[in-house]
PDB file of C-alpha atoms in Angstrom:
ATOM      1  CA  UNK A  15     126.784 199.225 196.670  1.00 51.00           C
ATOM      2  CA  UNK A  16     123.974 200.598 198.395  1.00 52.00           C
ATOM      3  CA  UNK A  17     120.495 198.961 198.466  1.00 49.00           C
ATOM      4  CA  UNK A  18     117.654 201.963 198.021  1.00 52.00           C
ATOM      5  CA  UNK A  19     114.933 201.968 201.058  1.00 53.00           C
ATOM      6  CA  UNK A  20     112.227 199.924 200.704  1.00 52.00           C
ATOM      7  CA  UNK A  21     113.469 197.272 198.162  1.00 50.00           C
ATOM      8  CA  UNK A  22     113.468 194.272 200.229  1.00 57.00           C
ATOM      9  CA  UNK A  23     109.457 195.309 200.984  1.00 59.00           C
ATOM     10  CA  UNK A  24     109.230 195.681 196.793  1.00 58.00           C
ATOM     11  CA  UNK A  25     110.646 191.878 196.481  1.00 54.00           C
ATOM     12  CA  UNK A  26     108.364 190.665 199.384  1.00 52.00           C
ATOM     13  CA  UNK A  27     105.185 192.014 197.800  1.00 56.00           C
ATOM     14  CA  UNK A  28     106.423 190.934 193.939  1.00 55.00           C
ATOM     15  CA  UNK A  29     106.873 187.465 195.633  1.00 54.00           C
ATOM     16  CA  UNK A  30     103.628 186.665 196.917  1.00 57.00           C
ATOM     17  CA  UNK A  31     101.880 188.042 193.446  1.00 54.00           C
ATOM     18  CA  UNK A  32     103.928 185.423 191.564  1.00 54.00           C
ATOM     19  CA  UNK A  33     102.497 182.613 193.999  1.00 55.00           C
ATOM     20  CA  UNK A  34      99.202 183.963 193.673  1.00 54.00           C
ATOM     21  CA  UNK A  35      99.569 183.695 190.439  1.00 47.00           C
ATOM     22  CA  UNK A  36     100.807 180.332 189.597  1.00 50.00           C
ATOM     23  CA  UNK A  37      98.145 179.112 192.486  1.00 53.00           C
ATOM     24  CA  UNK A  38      95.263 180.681 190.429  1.00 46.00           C
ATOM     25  CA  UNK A  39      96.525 179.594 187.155  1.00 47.00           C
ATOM     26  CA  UNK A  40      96.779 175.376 188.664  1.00 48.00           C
ATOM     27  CA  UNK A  41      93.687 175.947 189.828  1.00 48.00           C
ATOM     28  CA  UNK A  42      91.858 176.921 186.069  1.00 47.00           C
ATOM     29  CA  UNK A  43      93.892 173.887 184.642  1.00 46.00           C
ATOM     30  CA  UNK A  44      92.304 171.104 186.940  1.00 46.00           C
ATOM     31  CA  UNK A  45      88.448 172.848 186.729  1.00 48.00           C
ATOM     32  CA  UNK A  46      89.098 173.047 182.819  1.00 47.00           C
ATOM     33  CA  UNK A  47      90.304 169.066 182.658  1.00 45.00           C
ATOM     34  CA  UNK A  48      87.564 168.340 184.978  1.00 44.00           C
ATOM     35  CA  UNK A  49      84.755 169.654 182.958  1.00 43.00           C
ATOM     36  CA  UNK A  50      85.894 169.131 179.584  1.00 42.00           C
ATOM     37  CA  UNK A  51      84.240 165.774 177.536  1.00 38.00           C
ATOM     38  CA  UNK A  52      87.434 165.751 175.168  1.00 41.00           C
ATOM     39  CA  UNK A  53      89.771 164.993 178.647  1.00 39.00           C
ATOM     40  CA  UNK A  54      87.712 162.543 179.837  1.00 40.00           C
ATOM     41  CA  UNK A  55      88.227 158.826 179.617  1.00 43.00           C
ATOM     42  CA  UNK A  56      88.548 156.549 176.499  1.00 43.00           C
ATOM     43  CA  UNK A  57      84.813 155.030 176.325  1.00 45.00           C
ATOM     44  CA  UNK A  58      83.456 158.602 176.275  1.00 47.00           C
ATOM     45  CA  UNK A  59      85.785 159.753 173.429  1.00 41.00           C
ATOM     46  CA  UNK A  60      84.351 156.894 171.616  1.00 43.00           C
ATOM     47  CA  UNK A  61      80.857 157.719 172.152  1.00 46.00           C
ATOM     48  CA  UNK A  62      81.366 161.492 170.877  1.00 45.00           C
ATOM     49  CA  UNK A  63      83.742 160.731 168.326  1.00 42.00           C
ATOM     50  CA  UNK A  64      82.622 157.234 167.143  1.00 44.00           C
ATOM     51  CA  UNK A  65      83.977 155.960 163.352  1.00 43.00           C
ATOM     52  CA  UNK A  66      80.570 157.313 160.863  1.00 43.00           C
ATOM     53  CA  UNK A  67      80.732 153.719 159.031  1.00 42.00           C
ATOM     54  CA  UNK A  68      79.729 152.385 162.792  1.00 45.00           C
ATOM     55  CA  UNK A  69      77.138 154.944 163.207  1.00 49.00           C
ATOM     56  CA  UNK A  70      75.582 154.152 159.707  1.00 43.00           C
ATOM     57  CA  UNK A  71      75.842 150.336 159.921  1.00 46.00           C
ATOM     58  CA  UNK A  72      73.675 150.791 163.624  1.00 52.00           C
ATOM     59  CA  UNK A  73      71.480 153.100 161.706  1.00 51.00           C
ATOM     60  CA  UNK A  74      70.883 150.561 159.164  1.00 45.00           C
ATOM     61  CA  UNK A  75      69.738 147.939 161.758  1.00 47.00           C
ATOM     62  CA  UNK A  76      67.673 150.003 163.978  1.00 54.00           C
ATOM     63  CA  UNK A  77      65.380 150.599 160.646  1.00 49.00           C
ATOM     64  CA  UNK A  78      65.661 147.395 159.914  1.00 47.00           C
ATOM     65  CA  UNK A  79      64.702 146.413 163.638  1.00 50.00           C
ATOM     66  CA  UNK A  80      61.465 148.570 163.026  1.00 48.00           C
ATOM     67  CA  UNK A  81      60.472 147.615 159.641  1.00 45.00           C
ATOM     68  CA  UNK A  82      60.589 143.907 161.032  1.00 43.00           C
ATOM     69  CA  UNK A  83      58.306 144.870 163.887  1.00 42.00           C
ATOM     70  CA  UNK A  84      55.579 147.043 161.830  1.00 40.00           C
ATOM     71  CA  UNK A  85      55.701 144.150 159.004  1.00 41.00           C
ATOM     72  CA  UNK A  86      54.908 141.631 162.079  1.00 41.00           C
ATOM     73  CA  UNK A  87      58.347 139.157 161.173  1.00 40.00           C
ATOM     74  CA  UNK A  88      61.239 138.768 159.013  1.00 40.00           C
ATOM     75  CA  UNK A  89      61.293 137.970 155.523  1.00 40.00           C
ATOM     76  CA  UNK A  90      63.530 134.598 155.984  1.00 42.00           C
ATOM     77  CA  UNK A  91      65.219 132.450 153.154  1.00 41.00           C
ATOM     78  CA  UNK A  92      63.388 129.180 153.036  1.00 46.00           C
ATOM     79  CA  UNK A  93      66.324 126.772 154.296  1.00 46.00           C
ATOM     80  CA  UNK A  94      65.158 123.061 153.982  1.00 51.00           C
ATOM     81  CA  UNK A  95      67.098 119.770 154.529  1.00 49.00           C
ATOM     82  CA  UNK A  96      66.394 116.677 152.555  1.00 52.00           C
ATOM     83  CA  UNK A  97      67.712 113.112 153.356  1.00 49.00           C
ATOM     84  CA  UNK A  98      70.440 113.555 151.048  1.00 53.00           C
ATOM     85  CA  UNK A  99      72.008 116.547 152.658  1.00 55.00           C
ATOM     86  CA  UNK A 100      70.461 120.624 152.719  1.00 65.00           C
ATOM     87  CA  UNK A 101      69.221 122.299 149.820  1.00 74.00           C
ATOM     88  CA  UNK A 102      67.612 125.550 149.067  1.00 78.00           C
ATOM     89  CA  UNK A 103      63.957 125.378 148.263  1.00 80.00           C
ATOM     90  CA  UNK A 104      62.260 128.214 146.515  1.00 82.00           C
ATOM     91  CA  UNK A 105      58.185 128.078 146.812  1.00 82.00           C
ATOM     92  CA  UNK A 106      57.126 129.934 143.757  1.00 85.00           C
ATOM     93  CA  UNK A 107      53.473 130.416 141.827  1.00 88.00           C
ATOM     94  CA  UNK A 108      53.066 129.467 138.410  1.00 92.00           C
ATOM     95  CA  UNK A 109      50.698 130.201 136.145  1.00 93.00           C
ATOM     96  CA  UNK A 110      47.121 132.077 136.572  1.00 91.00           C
ATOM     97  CA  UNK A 111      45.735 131.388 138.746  1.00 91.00           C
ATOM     98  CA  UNK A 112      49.005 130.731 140.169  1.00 89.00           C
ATOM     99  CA  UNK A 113      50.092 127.359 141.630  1.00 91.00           C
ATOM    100  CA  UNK A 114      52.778 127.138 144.357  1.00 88.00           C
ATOM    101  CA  UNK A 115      55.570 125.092 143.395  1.00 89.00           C
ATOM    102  CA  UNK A 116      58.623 124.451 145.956  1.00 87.00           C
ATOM    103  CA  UNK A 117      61.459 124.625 143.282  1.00 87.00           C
ATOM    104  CA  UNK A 118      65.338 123.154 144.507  1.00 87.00           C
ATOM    105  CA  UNK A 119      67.627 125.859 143.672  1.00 86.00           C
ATOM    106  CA  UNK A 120      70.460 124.973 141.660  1.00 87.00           C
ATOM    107  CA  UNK A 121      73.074 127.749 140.624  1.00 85.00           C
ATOM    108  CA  UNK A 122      74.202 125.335 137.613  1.00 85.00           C
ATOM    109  CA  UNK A 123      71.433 124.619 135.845  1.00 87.00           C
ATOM    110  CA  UNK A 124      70.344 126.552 133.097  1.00 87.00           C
ATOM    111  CA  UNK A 125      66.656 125.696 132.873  1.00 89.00           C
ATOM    112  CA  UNK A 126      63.915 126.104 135.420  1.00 92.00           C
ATOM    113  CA  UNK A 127      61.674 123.042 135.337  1.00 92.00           C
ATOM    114  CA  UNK A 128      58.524 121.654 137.079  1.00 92.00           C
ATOM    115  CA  UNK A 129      57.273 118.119 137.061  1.00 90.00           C
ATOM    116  CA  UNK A 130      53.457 118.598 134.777  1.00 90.00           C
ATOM    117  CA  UNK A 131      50.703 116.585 134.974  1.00 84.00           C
ATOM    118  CA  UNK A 132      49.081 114.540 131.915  1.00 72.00           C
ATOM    119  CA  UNK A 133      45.430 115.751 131.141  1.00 63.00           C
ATOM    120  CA  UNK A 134      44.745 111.696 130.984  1.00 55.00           C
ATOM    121  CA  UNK A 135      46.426 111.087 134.497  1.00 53.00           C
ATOM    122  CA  UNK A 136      44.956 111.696 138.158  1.00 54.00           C
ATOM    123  CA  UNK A 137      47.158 112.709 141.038  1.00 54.00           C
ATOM    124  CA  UNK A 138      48.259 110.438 143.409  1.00 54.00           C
ATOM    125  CA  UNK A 139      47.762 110.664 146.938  1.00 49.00           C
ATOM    126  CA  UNK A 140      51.541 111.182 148.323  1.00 53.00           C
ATOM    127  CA  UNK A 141      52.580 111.550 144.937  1.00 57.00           C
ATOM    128  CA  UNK A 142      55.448 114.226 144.222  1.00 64.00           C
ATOM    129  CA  UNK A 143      54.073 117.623 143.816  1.00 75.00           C
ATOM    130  CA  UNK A 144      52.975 118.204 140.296  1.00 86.00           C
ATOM    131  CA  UNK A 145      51.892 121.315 137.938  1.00 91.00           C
ATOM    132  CA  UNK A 146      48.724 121.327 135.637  1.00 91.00           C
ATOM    133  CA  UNK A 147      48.998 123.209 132.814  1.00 92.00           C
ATOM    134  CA  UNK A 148      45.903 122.810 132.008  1.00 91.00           C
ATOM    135  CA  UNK A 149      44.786 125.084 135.054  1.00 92.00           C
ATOM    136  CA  UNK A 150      46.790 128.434 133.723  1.00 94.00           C
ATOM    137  CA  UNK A 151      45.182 130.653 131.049  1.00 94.00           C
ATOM    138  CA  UNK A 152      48.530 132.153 130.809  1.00 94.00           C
ATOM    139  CA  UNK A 153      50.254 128.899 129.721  1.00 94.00           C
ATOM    140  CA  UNK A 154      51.612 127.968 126.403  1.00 90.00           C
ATOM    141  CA  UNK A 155      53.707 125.692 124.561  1.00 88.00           C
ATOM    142  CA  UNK A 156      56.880 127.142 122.790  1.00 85.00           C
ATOM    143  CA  UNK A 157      56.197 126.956 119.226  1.00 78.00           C
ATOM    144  CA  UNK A 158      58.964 125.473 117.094  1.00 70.00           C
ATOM    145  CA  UNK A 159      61.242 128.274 114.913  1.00 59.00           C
ATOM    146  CA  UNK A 160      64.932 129.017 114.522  1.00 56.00           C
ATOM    147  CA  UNK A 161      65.275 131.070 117.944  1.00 55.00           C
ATOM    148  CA  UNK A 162      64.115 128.177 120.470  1.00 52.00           C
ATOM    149  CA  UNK A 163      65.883 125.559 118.011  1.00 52.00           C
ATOM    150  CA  UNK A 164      62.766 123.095 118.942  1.00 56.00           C
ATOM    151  CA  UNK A 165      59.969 122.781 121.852  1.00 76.00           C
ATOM    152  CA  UNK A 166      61.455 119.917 123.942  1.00 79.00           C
ATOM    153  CA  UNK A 167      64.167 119.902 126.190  1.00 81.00           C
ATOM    154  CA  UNK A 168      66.462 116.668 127.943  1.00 82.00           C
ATOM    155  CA  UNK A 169      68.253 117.193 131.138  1.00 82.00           C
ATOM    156  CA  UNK A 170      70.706 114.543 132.390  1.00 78.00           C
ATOM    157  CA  UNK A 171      71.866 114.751 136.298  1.00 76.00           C
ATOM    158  CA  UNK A 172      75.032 113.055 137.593  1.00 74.00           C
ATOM    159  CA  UNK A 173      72.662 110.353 139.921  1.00 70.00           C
ATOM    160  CA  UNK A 174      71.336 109.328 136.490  1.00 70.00           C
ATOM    161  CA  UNK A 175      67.698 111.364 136.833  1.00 76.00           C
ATOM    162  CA  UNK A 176      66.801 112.176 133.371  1.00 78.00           C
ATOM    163  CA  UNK A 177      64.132 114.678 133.260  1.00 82.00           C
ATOM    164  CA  UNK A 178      62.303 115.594 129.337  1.00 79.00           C
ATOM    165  CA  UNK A 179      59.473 116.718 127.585  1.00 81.00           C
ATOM    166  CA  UNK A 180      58.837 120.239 126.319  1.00 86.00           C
ATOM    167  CA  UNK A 181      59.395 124.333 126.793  1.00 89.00           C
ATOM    168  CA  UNK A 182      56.611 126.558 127.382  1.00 91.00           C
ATOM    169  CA  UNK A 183      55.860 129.797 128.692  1.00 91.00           C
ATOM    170  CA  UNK A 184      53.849 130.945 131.646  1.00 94.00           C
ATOM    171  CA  UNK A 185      53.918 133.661 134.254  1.00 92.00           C
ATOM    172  CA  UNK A 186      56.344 133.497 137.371  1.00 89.00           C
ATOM    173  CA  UNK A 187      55.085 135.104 140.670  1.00 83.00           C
ATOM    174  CA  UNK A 188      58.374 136.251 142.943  1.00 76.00           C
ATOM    175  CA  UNK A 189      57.665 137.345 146.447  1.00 67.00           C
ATOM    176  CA  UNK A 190      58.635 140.929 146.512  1.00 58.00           C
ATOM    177  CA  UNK A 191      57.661 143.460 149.938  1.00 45.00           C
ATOM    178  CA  UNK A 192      56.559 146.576 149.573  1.00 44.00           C
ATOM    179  CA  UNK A 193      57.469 149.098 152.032  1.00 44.00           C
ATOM    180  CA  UNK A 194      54.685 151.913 151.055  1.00 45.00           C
ATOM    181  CA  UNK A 195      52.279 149.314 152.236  1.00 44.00           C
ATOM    182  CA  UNK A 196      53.993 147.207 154.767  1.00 43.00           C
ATOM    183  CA  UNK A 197      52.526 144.249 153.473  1.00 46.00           C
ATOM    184  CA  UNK A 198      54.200 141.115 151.350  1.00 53.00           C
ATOM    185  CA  UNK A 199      52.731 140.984 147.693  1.00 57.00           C
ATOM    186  CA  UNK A 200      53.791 138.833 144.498  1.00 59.00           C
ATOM    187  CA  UNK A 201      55.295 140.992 141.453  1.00 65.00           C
ATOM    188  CA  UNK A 202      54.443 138.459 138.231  1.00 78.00           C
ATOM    189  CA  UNK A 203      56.555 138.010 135.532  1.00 86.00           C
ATOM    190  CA  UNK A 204      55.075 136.977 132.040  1.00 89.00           C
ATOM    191  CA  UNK A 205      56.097 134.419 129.778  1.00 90.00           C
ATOM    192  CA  UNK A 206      58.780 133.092 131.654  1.00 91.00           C
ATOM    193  CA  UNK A 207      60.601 130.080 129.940  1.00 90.00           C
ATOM    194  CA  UNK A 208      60.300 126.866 131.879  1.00 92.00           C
ATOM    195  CA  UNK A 209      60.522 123.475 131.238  1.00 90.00           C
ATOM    196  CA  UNK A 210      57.239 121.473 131.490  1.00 91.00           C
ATOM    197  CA  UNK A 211      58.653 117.706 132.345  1.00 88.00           C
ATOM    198  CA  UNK A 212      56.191 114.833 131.938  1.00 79.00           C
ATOM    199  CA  UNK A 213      59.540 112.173 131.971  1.00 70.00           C
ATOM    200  CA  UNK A 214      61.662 111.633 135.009  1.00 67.00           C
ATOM    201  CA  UNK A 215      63.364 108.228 134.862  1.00 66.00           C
ATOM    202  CA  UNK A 216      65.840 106.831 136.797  1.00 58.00           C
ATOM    203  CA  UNK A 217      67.986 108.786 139.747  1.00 54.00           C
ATOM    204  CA  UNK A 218      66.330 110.015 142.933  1.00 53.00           C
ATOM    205  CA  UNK A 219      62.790 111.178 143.500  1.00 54.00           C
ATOM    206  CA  UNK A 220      61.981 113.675 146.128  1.00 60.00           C
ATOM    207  CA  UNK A 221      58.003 114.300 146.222  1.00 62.00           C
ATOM    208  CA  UNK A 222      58.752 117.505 148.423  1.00 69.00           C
ATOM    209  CA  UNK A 223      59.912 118.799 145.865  1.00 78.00           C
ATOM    210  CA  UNK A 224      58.188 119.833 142.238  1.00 86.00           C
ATOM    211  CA  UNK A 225      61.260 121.138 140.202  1.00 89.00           C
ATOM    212  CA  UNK A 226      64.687 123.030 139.766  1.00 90.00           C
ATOM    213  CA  UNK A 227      65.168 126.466 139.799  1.00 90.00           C
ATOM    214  CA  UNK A 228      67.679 127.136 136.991  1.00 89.00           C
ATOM    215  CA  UNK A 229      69.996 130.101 138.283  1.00 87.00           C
ATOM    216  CA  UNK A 230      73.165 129.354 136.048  1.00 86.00           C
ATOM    217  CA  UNK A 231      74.441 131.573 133.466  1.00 82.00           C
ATOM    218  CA  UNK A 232      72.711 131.223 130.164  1.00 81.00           C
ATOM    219  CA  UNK A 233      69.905 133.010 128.159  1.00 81.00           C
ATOM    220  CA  UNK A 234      67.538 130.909 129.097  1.00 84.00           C
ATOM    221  CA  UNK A 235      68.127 130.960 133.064  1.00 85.00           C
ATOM    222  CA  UNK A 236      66.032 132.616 135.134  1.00 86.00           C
ATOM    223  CA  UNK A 237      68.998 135.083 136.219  1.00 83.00           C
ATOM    224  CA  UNK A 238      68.978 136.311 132.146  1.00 84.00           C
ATOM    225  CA  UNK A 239      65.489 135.859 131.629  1.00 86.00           C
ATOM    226  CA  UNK A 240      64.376 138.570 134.256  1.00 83.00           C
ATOM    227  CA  UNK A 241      67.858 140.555 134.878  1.00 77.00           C
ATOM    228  CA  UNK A 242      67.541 143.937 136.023  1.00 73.00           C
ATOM    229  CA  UNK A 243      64.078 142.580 138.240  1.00 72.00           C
ATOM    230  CA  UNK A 244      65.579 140.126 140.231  1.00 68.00           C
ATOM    231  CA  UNK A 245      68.447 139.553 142.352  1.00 68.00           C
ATOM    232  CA  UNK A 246      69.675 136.934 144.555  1.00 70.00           C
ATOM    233  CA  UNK A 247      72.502 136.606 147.749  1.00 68.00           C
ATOM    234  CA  UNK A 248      73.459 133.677 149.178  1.00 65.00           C
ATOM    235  CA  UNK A 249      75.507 133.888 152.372  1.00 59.00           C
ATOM    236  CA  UNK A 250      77.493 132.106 154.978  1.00 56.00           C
ATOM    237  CA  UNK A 251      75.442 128.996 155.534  1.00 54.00           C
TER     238      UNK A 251
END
């Protein structure tokens, strides 16, 4: 078999193109990995590509970050301790004008109640904190009828404190913010079911505090009474 003239230069030449070639074609590869962001390492795939629930929860916090800063602070949940252990203490104003009474929160009572002060009696210096009805144009007795089954009221704790007199209604200021304004303001809540107690025998006395905060789940809690205005959380403590 005969080779034809000139092949051996046609393989030479078809040689060297192939190297050129493959040598050009390396070379895109490692410019492309290089200078792509989707090659590069792990923390920068993150960054571009990072879960939208993350994104959104860091949102969240940055706004809340600047809301905090134009208000001037945080609005806090008023954690006090006692010398019987920690309890939640609620200030709240009653009444019109209102008067601030720091109510203990308790998620398993059923009625709100502040200790009331006797038109006959004066206030004692160190004395436990006390509400005078007599000060609200907004108060009233409940008047007796079928639906409030009588205008007193008798609540029995388990350290023996047994707390009595009668039901009335009155307005209920609850610290609300609003954000059009930056600026804390009080949204009031009229006739409000509370009890007015001029009895407390027995049990333990804490002057700090005025009365319970009913939050338990009845009709006449303050949960019911003002659902659909009023909300509370209580977390990891």
């Amino acid at each position: 078999m005969t080779i034809p003239k000139g092949l051996p230069d046609c393989l030479f030449l078809l040689l060297i193109f192939a190297a050129a070639v493959i040598t050009l074609l390396s070379s895109t590869i490692c410019q492309r990995e290089k200078s792509q962001p989707e090659y590069s390492s792990s923390d920068a795939f993150r960054r571009q590509y990072r879960l939208p629930s993350q994104s959104y929860l860091n949102r969240i916090w940055e706004i809340k970050e600047k809301e905090a800063y134009i208000i001037g602070g945080r609005v806090n949940v008023p954690f006090v301790p006692d010398g019987y252990g920690s309890v939640f203490l609620a200030n709240l104003p009653i009444g019109d004008p209102p008067s601030d009474q720091l109510m203990m929160v308790d998620t398993t009572s059923i009625l709100s109640w502040v200790r009331c002060r006797l038109r006959e009696t004066c206030p004692r210096q160190g004395g436990p904190r006390m509400f005078d009805p007599m000060n609200s144009s907004t108060y009233h007795n409940i008047p007796c009828s079928p639906t409030t089954l009588g205008t007193s009221f008798r609540v029995p704790y388990s350290d023996g404190m047994v707390v009595s007199r009668n039901l009335a209604y009155d307005s209920l200021l609850i610290p609300a913010l609003y954000y059009k304004f930056y600026a804390p303001r009080a949204e009031p809540f009229k006739d409000v079911v509370f009890g007015c107690a001029h009895h407390e025998s027995s049990g333990t006395t804490n002057n700090r505090r005025s009365g319970i905060l009913g939050l338990g789940f009845d009709n006449i809690s303050l949960v019911q009474q003002i659902s659909g205005k009023f909300s509370h959380c209580f977390g990891d403590i």
